[in-house]
Amino acid sequence: MSDKATLEINGEKYEFPIKIGTENEVAIDIKSLRGSTNGVITIDPGYKNTGSCESAITFLDGEKGILRYRGYSIEELAEKADFLEVVYLLIFGELPTQDQLDKFESDIKERSMVDDDVKKILDAFPKSAHPMGVLSSLTSALTAFYPSSVDVNSEDDMYNAIVRILAKFPILVAWTMRKKHGLPLEYGDDNLGYVENVLKMMFKKPSSDYEQNPILVNALDKLLILHADHEQNCSTSTVRIAGSSHAGLFVSLASGISALWGPLHGGANQAVLEMLEAIKQDGGDTKKYMAKAKDKNDPFRLMGFGHRVYKNFDPRAKIIKKAADEVLNDLGVEDPILDIAKGLEKEALEDPYFVDRKLYPNVDFYSGIIYRAMGIPVEMFTVMFALGRLPGWIAQWREMRMRNEPIGRPRQLYIGATHRPFKSIEKR
Ligand code: SDX
């Protein structure tokens, strides 16, 4: 492989360095393009062919269906690690020793309180507010209560900001759900683990103790691991570009939550369940929905299918599909929606429209079926995605700031009106 790429424009040749990643991916470094060609830029809507950064956090190979966090396969981590270990791995780069994990967990527990005045902001929202909008607002509001911006040159400052948000975010997640359902706001219990705490804060009834169900704990732990990071996806890129202006960690995360909300991204898990419900109401007529998904005049898409990077099975979807069977079986839940999902998947994987476009089930296709079996309301599904993605956003924000990356400011190709003189209103 040559270490240079050559571009010819109007008979002039320009050379650009080639960079090779640790997984032998190849990138053309065009940092000098505009300067050396008197203003020429590239254009790539949606950044389908454009790398925004070099990163050591997550590797994925969309053609082979490979996903690794810091070199560890998602299959091994989902099976052998717990969520807090994966949080530590993503953020600090190594799996923690028992002592490191114990300290990490206790540092988080020390901060598992939220200023009571945050409840006043929550109270101001109508019950009809979508939880993702509430969560994004409350996350941004945390800056008002914990104003210390992160001095990225101080390891302590960075660490304290990280354990602070890891401690408070699950409380905001639980409060967002309880507010919508008119339930009193609960705190966790420092004697519980991270995921057990989330479940208790979400589901504890005011009149009784909350009894942990290991099936739910294991299912949620695995789902959070599977959602924890995914390199430069839409919401992570949003967190990085917001943070590149040196905006604080909490507000950068709030911007990521907003980006994740979109139905083409994390909002798809809610849209999948709504789609499957609609098919069920329609008597299970999957063929009608397949036809709609293929009809270019119909904006309907088969939610939970397709992916910008995976042109093979999303490895997370495989794990979640298997977990869905296990969790529903363990809980003794019969959900016809699961059968409809499997039927839809089978049809799509045999349909030339989907096969030709390499559209496979993605992480969102089966996850909602498990969330629903766990008793999580459908409008909370994307909030659960955000809870899982929190460590990935933090890790990527930290990497970007520690590497002192420049502020993100893309160029454009102007296609509007050329210069013209002002026209008075009488002449318009
Ligand atoms: C996530 O990036 C990440 O890593 C994201 C994520 C993460 O962990 O952060 O993995 C999480 O966001 C998963 C994706 C969840 N979204 C959905 O399930 C929504 C449905 N999927 C699509 O909207 C779509 O597949 C995207 C948005 C996921 C990807 O869109 P792309 O890469 O821009 O692809 P495209 O829109 O250019 O589609 C290529 C072709 C088009 O047809 P043609 O113009 O070639 O004829 O495939 C078609 C599309 O119309 N197509 C679909 C389809 N997805 C793509 N047709 C019907 N149903 C679909 N779901």
PDB file of N, CA, C and O and ligand atoms in Angstrom, residues 48 60 229-230 232-235 260 263-266 268 272 293-294 296 300-311 314 316 353-354 357 359 362-364 385 389, ligand 1:
ATOM      1  N   LYS A  48     -20.852   9.806   4.636  1.00  0.00           N
ATOM      2  CA  LYS A  48     -20.833   8.352   4.393  1.00  0.00           C
ATOM      3  C   LYS A  48     -19.430   7.844   4.083  1.00  0.00           C
ATOM      4  O   LYS A  48     -19.135   6.668   4.244  1.00  0.00           O
ATOM      5  N   LEU A  60     -15.646  -1.163  14.476  1.00  0.00           N
ATOM      6  CA  LEU A  60     -16.674  -2.029  13.892  1.00  0.00           C
ATOM      7  C   LEU A  60     -16.385  -2.242  12.414  1.00  0.00           C
ATOM      8  O   LEU A  60     -15.850  -1.379  11.735  1.00  0.00           O
ATOM      9  N   ASP A 229     -21.521   1.784  23.150  1.00  0.00           N
ATOM     10  CA  ASP A 229     -20.817   2.681  22.226  1.00  0.00           C
ATOM     11  C   ASP A 229     -20.933   2.146  20.805  1.00  0.00           C
ATOM     12  O   ASP A 229     -21.222   0.958  20.607  1.00  0.00           O
ATOM     13  N   HIS A 230     -20.758   3.016  19.839  1.00  0.00           N
ATOM     14  CA  HIS A 230     -20.845   2.553  18.446  1.00  0.00           C
ATOM     15  C   HIS A 230     -20.096   3.490  17.516  1.00  0.00           C
ATOM     16  O   HIS A 230     -20.622   3.928  16.497  1.00  0.00           O
ATOM     17  N   GLN A 232     -18.565   6.501  15.561  1.00  0.00           N
ATOM     18  CA  GLN A 232     -18.978   7.887  15.262  1.00  0.00           C
ATOM     19  C   GLN A 232     -20.400   7.965  14.715  1.00  0.00           C
ATOM     20  O   GLN A 232     -20.659   8.603  13.708  1.00  0.00           O
ATOM     21  N   ASN A 233     -21.366   7.343  15.417  1.00  0.00           N
ATOM     22  CA  ASN A 233     -22.776   7.444  15.015  1.00  0.00           C
ATOM     23  C   ASN A 233     -23.264   8.869  15.187  1.00  0.00           C
ATOM     24  O   ASN A 233     -22.555   9.730  15.701  1.00  0.00           O
ATOM     25  N   CYS A 234     -24.498   9.104  14.772  1.00  0.00           N
ATOM     26  CA  CYS A 234     -25.054  10.469  14.751  1.00  0.00           C
ATOM     27  C   CYS A 234     -24.976  11.159  16.104  1.00  0.00           C
ATOM     28  O   CYS A 234     -24.470  12.277  16.230  1.00  0.00           O
ATOM     29  N   SER A 235     -25.450  10.501  17.160  1.00  0.00           N
ATOM     30  CA  SER A 235     -25.488  11.178  18.479  1.00  0.00           C
ATOM     31  C   SER A 235     -24.089  11.346  19.055  1.00  0.00           C
ATOM     32  O   SER A 235     -23.774  12.375  19.660  1.00  0.00           O
ATOM     33  N   LEU A 260     -30.077  11.543  19.487  1.00  0.00           N
ATOM     34  CA  LEU A 260     -30.467  10.124  19.582  1.00  0.00           C
ATOM     35  C   LEU A 260     -31.972   9.963  19.443  1.00  0.00           C
ATOM     36  O   LEU A 260     -32.448   8.926  18.973  1.00  0.00           O
ATOM     37  N   PRO A 263     -36.152   9.272  14.990  1.00  0.00           N
ATOM     38  CA  PRO A 263     -36.574   7.911  14.645  1.00  0.00           C
ATOM     39  C   PRO A 263     -35.636   7.194  13.677  1.00  0.00           C
ATOM     40  O   PRO A 263     -35.664   5.985  13.569  1.00  0.00           O
ATOM     41  N   LEU A 264     -34.767   7.933  13.004  1.00  0.00           N
ATOM     42  CA  LEU A 264     -33.786   7.244  12.146  1.00  0.00           C
ATOM     43  C   LEU A 264     -32.622   6.721  12.969  1.00  0.00           C
ATOM     44  O   LEU A 264     -31.800   5.952  12.473  1.00  0.00           O
ATOM     45  N   HIS A 265     -32.530   7.157  14.209  1.00  0.00           N
ATOM     46  CA  HIS A 265     -31.411   6.783  15.089  1.00  0.00           C
ATOM     47  C   HIS A 265     -31.970   6.046  16.306  1.00  0.00           C
ATOM     48  O   HIS A 265     -32.714   5.086  16.129  1.00  0.00           O
ATOM     49  N   GLY A 266     -31.713   6.504  17.490  1.00  0.00           N
ATOM     50  CA  GLY A 266     -32.157   5.754  18.671  1.00  0.00           C
ATOM     51  C   GLY A 266     -33.665   5.700  18.827  1.00  0.00           C
ATOM     52  O   GLY A 266     -34.213   4.778  19.421  1.00  0.00           O
ATOM     53  N   ALA A 268     -35.621   4.793  16.854  1.00  0.00           N
ATOM     54  CA  ALA A 268     -36.149   3.672  16.061  1.00  0.00           C
ATOM     55  C   ALA A 268     -36.694   2.569  16.955  1.00  0.00           C
ATOM     56  O   ALA A 268     -37.641   1.868  16.573  1.00  0.00           O
ATOM     57  N   VAL A 272     -40.098   0.921  16.136  1.00  0.00           N
ATOM     58  CA  VAL A 272     -40.243  -0.507  15.784  1.00  0.00           C
ATOM     59  C   VAL A 272     -41.459  -1.089  16.504  1.00  0.00           C
ATOM     60  O   VAL A 272     -42.304  -1.748  15.888  1.00  0.00           O
ATOM     61  N   ALA A 293     -42.790  -0.344   2.742  1.00  0.00           N
ATOM     62  CA  ALA A 293     -41.361  -0.039   2.951  1.00  0.00           C
ATOM     63  C   ALA A 293     -40.617   0.049   1.620  1.00  0.00           C
ATOM     64  O   ALA A 293     -39.662   0.791   1.478  1.00  0.00           O
ATOM     65  N   LYS A 294     -41.126  -0.689   0.610  1.00  0.00           N
ATOM     66  CA  LYS A 294     -40.433  -0.714  -0.691  1.00  0.00           C
ATOM     67  C   LYS A 294     -40.968   0.350  -1.649  1.00  0.00           C
ATOM     68  O   LYS A 294     -40.366   0.643  -2.666  1.00  0.00           O
ATOM     69  N   LYS A 296     -41.380   3.744  -3.024  1.00  0.00           N
ATOM     70  CA  LYS A 296     -40.629   4.997  -2.959  1.00  0.00           C
ATOM     71  C   LYS A 296     -41.540   6.196  -2.726  1.00  0.00           C
ATOM     72  O   LYS A 296     -41.105   7.241  -2.269  1.00  0.00           O
ATOM     73  N   PHE A 300     -42.901   5.536   4.563  1.00  0.00           N
ATOM     74  CA  PHE A 300     -42.737   4.489   5.568  1.00  0.00           C
ATOM     75  C   PHE A 300     -41.465   3.685   5.334  1.00  0.00           C
ATOM     76  O   PHE A 300     -41.151   3.316   4.198  1.00  0.00           O
ATOM     77  N   ARG A 301     -40.704   3.459   6.395  1.00  0.00           N
ATOM     78  CA  ARG A 301     -39.538   2.577   6.323  1.00  0.00           C
ATOM     79  C   ARG A 301     -39.744   1.426   7.298  1.00  0.00           C
ATOM     80  O   ARG A 301     -40.433   1.583   8.314  1.00  0.00           O
ATOM     81  N   LEU A 302     -39.120   0.313   7.027  1.00  0.00           N
ATOM     82  CA  LEU A 302     -39.200  -0.826   7.941  1.00  0.00           C
ATOM     83  C   LEU A 302     -38.286  -0.508   9.123  1.00  0.00           C
ATOM     84  O   LEU A 302     -37.067  -0.683   9.054  1.00  0.00           O
ATOM     85  N   MET A 303     -38.878   0.000  10.187  1.00  0.00           N
ATOM     86  CA  MET A 303     -38.077   0.490  11.313  1.00  0.00           C
ATOM     87  C   MET A 303     -37.330  -0.677  11.961  1.00  0.00           C
ATOM     88  O   MET A 303     -37.840  -1.784  12.049  1.00  0.00           O
ATOM     89  N   GLY A 304     -36.095  -0.424  12.355  1.00  0.00           N
ATOM     90  CA  GLY A 304     -35.265  -1.484  12.927  1.00  0.00           C
ATOM     91  C   GLY A 304     -34.494  -2.241  11.882  1.00  0.00           C
ATOM     92  O   GLY A 304     -33.761  -3.175  12.184  1.00  0.00           O
ATOM     93  N   PHE A 305     -34.683  -1.808  10.600  1.00  0.00           N
ATOM     94  CA  PHE A 305     -33.934  -2.464   9.508  1.00  0.00           C
ATOM     95  C   PHE A 305     -32.989  -1.480   8.843  1.00  0.00           C
ATOM     96  O   PHE A 305     -33.296  -0.294   8.725  1.00  0.00           O
ATOM     97  N   GLY A 306     -31.883  -1.969   8.388  1.00  0.00           N
ATOM     98  CA  GLY A 306     -30.921  -1.129   7.674  1.00  0.00           C
ATOM     99  C   GLY A 306     -29.951  -0.466   8.638  1.00  0.00           C
ATOM    100  O   GLY A 306     -30.235  -0.322   9.831  1.00  0.00           O
ATOM    101  N   HIS A 307     -28.818  -0.078   8.100  1.00  0.00           N
ATOM    102  CA  HIS A 307     -27.798   0.573   8.942  1.00  0.00           C
ATOM    103  C   HIS A 307     -26.780   1.249   8.038  1.00  0.00           C
ATOM    104  O   HIS A 307     -26.453   0.745   6.973  1.00  0.00           O
ATOM    105  N   ARG A 308     -26.299   2.414   8.488  1.00  0.00           N
ATOM    106  CA  ARG A 308     -25.313   3.132   7.696  1.00  0.00           C
ATOM    107  C   ARG A 308     -24.031   2.315   7.530  1.00  0.00           C
ATOM    108  O   ARG A 308     -23.406   2.328   6.479  1.00  0.00           O
ATOM    109  N   VAL A 309     -23.679   1.577   8.551  1.00  0.00           N
ATOM    110  CA  VAL A 309     -22.378   0.888   8.477  1.00  0.00           C
ATOM    111  C   VAL A 309     -22.547  -0.619   8.274  1.00  0.00           C
ATOM    112  O   VAL A 309     -21.899  -1.217   7.425  1.00  0.00           O
ATOM    113  N   TYR A 310     -23.470  -1.243   9.012  1.00  0.00           N
ATOM    114  CA  TYR A 310     -23.607  -2.704   8.894  1.00  0.00           C
ATOM    115  C   TYR A 310     -24.263  -3.072   7.561  1.00  0.00           C
ATOM    116  O   TYR A 310     -25.409  -2.706   7.316  1.00  0.00           O
ATOM    117  N   LYS A 311     -23.541  -3.728   6.723  1.00  0.00           N
ATOM    118  CA  LYS A 311     -24.126  -4.268   5.472  1.00  0.00           C
ATOM    119  C   LYS A 311     -24.158  -5.786   5.601  1.00  0.00           C
ATOM    120  O   LYS A 311     -24.093  -6.523   4.649  1.00  0.00           O
ATOM    121  N   ASP A 314     -26.212  -6.856  12.106  1.00  0.00           N
ATOM    122  CA  ASP A 314     -25.742  -6.092  13.265  1.00  0.00           C
ATOM    123  C   ASP A 314     -25.514  -7.125  14.376  1.00  0.00           C
ATOM    124  O   ASP A 314     -26.475  -7.782  14.817  1.00  0.00           O
ATOM    125  N   ARG A 316     -25.187  -6.944  17.376  1.00  0.00           N
ATOM    126  CA  ARG A 316     -25.992  -6.697  18.585  1.00  0.00           C
ATOM    127  C   ARG A 316     -27.412  -7.253  18.402  1.00  0.00           C
ATOM    128  O   ARG A 316     -28.019  -7.768  19.337  1.00  0.00           O
ATOM    129  N   TYR A 353     -35.528  -6.625  -2.532  1.00  0.00           N
ATOM    130  CA  TYR A 353     -35.364  -5.204  -2.208  1.00  0.00           C
ATOM    131  C   TYR A 353     -34.407  -5.056  -1.023  1.00  0.00           C
ATOM    132  O   TYR A 353     -33.481  -4.253  -1.051  1.00  0.00           O
ATOM    133  N   PHE A 354     -34.617  -5.857   0.006  1.00  0.00           N
ATOM    134  CA  PHE A 354     -33.794  -5.757   1.213  1.00  0.00           C
ATOM    135  C   PHE A 354     -32.441  -6.421   1.012  1.00  0.00           C
ATOM    136  O   PHE A 354     -31.416  -5.901   1.448  1.00  0.00           O
ATOM    137  N   ARG A 357     -30.127  -4.294  -1.079  1.00  0.00           N
ATOM    138  CA  ARG A 357     -29.636  -3.108  -0.369  1.00  0.00           C
ATOM    139  C   ARG A 357     -28.921  -3.475   0.944  1.00  0.00           C
ATOM    140  O   ARG A 357     -28.552  -2.593   1.716  1.00  0.00           O
ATOM    141  N   LEU A 359     -30.035  -4.760   3.701  1.00  0.00           N
ATOM    142  CA  LEU A 359     -30.773  -4.229   4.857  1.00  0.00           C
ATOM    143  C   LEU A 359     -31.067  -5.377   5.822  1.00  0.00           C
ATOM    144  O   LEU A 359     -31.828  -6.282   5.506  1.00  0.00           O
ATOM    145  N   ASN A 362     -31.309  -4.227  12.757  1.00  0.00           N
ATOM    146  CA  ASN A 362     -30.269  -3.546  13.531  1.00  0.00           C
ATOM    147  C   ASN A 362     -30.584  -3.626  15.024  1.00  0.00           C
ATOM    148  O   ASN A 362     -31.545  -4.291  15.424  1.00  0.00           O
ATOM    149  N   VAL A 363     -29.798  -2.951  15.808  1.00  0.00           N
ATOM    150  CA  VAL A 363     -29.874  -3.060  17.282  1.00  0.00           C
ATOM    151  C   VAL A 363     -31.282  -2.747  17.785  1.00  0.00           C
ATOM    152  O   VAL A 363     -31.717  -3.256  18.809  1.00  0.00           O
ATOM    153  N   ASP A 364     -32.024  -1.927  17.022  1.00  0.00           N
ATOM    154  CA  ASP A 364     -33.334  -1.476  17.520  1.00  0.00           C
ATOM    155  C   ASP A 364     -34.469  -2.424  17.211  1.00  0.00           C
ATOM    156  O   ASP A 364     -35.597  -2.224  17.673  1.00  0.00           O
ATOM    157  N   PHE A 385     -31.958   3.501  25.707  1.00  0.00           N
ATOM    158  CA  PHE A 385     -30.828   3.519  24.760  1.00  0.00           C
ATOM    159  C   PHE A 385     -29.814   4.568  25.239  1.00  0.00           C
ATOM    160  O   PHE A 385     -28.609   4.318  25.292  1.00  0.00           O
ATOM    161  N   ARG A 389     -25.933   4.249  26.164  1.00  0.00           N
ATOM    162  CA  ARG A 389     -24.921   4.958  25.366  1.00  0.00           C
ATOM    163  C   ARG A 389     -24.138   5.996  26.151  1.00  0.00           C
ATOM    164  O   ARG A 389     -23.088   6.471  25.697  1.00  0.00           O
TER     165      ARG A 389
HETATM  166  C1  SDX B   1     -29.120   3.244  15.068  1.00  0.00           C
HETATM  167  O1  SDX B   1     -24.876   4.768  13.109  1.00  0.00           O
HETATM  168  C2  SDX B   1     -25.046   3.970  14.122  1.00  0.00           C
HETATM  169  O2  SDX B   1     -24.140   3.310  14.570  1.00  0.00           O
HETATM  170  C3  SDX B   1     -26.423   4.009  14.736  1.00  0.00           C
HETATM  171  C4  SDX B   1     -26.724   2.952  15.792  1.00  0.00           C
HETATM  172  C5  SDX B   1     -25.910   3.171  17.049  1.00  0.00           C
HETATM  173  O3  SDX B   1     -25.676   2.197  17.776  1.00  0.00           O
HETATM  174  O4  SDX B   1     -25.594   4.358  17.359  1.00  0.00           O
HETATM  175  O5  SDX B   1     -26.442   1.662  15.282  1.00  0.00           O
HETATM  176  C6  SDX B   1     -28.193   3.006  16.212  1.00  0.00           C
HETATM  177  O6  SDX B   1     -29.425   4.375  14.778  1.00  0.00           O
HETATM  178  C7  SDX B   1     -29.602   2.071  14.263  1.00  0.00           C
HETATM  179  C8  SDX B   1     -30.509   2.511  13.062  1.00  0.00           C
HETATM  180  C9  SDX B   1     -31.935   2.719  13.588  1.00  0.00           C
HETATM  181  N1  SDX B   1     -32.786   3.294  12.517  1.00  0.00           N
HETATM  182  C10 SDX B   1     -33.752   2.594  11.925  1.00  0.00           C
HETATM  183  O7  SDX B   1     -33.968   1.397  12.133  1.00  0.00           O
HETATM  184  C11 SDX B   1     -34.600   3.418  10.956  1.00  0.00           C
HETATM  185  C12 SDX B   1     -34.797   2.632   9.656  1.00  0.00           C
HETATM  186  N2  SDX B   1     -33.515   2.554   8.945  1.00  0.00           N
HETATM  187  C13 SDX B   1     -33.235   3.545   7.962  1.00  0.00           C
HETATM  188  O8  SDX B   1     -33.865   4.766   8.048  1.00  0.00           O
HETATM  189  C14 SDX B   1     -31.811   3.539   7.435  1.00  0.00           C
HETATM  190  O9  SDX B   1     -31.488   2.236   7.181  1.00  0.00           O
HETATM  191  C15 SDX B   1     -30.725   4.193   8.267  1.00  0.00           C
HETATM  192  C16 SDX B   1     -31.086   5.579   8.634  1.00  0.00           C
HETATM  193  C17 SDX B   1     -30.459   3.383   9.493  1.00  0.00           C
HETATM  194  C18 SDX B   1     -29.460   4.212   7.416  1.00  0.00           C
HETATM  195  O10 SDX B   1     -29.712   5.051   6.350  1.00  0.00           O
HETATM  196  P1  SDX B   1     -28.591   5.346   5.234  1.00  0.00           P
HETATM  197  O11 SDX B   1     -27.296   4.712   5.575  1.00  0.00           O
HETATM  198  O12 SDX B   1     -28.595   6.820   4.964  1.00  0.00           O
HETATM  199  O13 SDX B   1     -29.086   4.555   4.010  1.00  0.00           O
HETATM  200  P2  SDX B   1     -30.078   5.109   2.921  1.00  0.00           P
HETATM  201  O14 SDX B   1     -31.186   5.868   3.567  1.00  0.00           O
HETATM  202  O15 SDX B   1     -29.267   5.797   1.876  1.00  0.00           O
HETATM  203  O16 SDX B   1     -30.698   3.745   2.335  1.00  0.00           O
HETATM  204  C19 SDX B   1     -30.108   3.042   1.239  1.00  0.00           C
HETATM  205  C20 SDX B   1     -31.284   2.435   0.485  1.00  0.00           C
HETATM  206  C21 SDX B   1     -32.341   3.456   0.080  1.00  0.00           C
HETATM  207  O17 SDX B   1     -33.014   2.951  -1.028  1.00  0.00           O
HETATM  208  P3  SDX B   1     -32.542   3.408  -2.557  1.00  0.00           P
HETATM  209  O18 SDX B   1     -32.578   4.935  -2.557  1.00  0.00           O
HETATM  210  O19 SDX B   1     -31.138   2.848  -2.724  1.00  0.00           O
HETATM  211  O20 SDX B   1     -33.565   2.786  -3.487  1.00  0.00           O
HETATM  212  O21 SDX B   1     -31.975   1.504   1.362  1.00  0.00           O
HETATM  213  C22 SDX B   1     -33.302   1.970   1.583  1.00  0.00           C
HETATM  214  C23 SDX B   1     -33.317   3.430   1.219  1.00  0.00           C
HETATM  215  O22 SDX B   1     -34.620   3.838   0.829  1.00  0.00           O
HETATM  216  N3  SDX B   1     -33.583   1.746   2.995  1.00  0.00           N
HETATM  217  C24 SDX B   1     -34.734   1.294   3.469  1.00  0.00           C
HETATM  218  C25 SDX B   1     -34.543   1.170   4.857  1.00  0.00           C
HETATM  219  N4  SDX B   1     -33.293   1.551   5.173  1.00  0.00           N
HETATM  220  C26 SDX B   1     -32.714   1.914   4.012  1.00  0.00           C
HETATM  221  N5  SDX B   1     -35.921   0.965   2.859  1.00  0.00           N
HETATM  222  C27 SDX B   1     -36.902   0.536   3.683  1.00  0.00           C
HETATM  223  N6  SDX B   1     -36.793   0.374   5.023  1.00  0.00           N
HETATM  224  C28 SDX B   1     -35.624   0.690   5.639  1.00  0.00           C
HETATM  225  N7  SDX B   1     -35.515   0.540   6.952  1.00  0.00           N
END
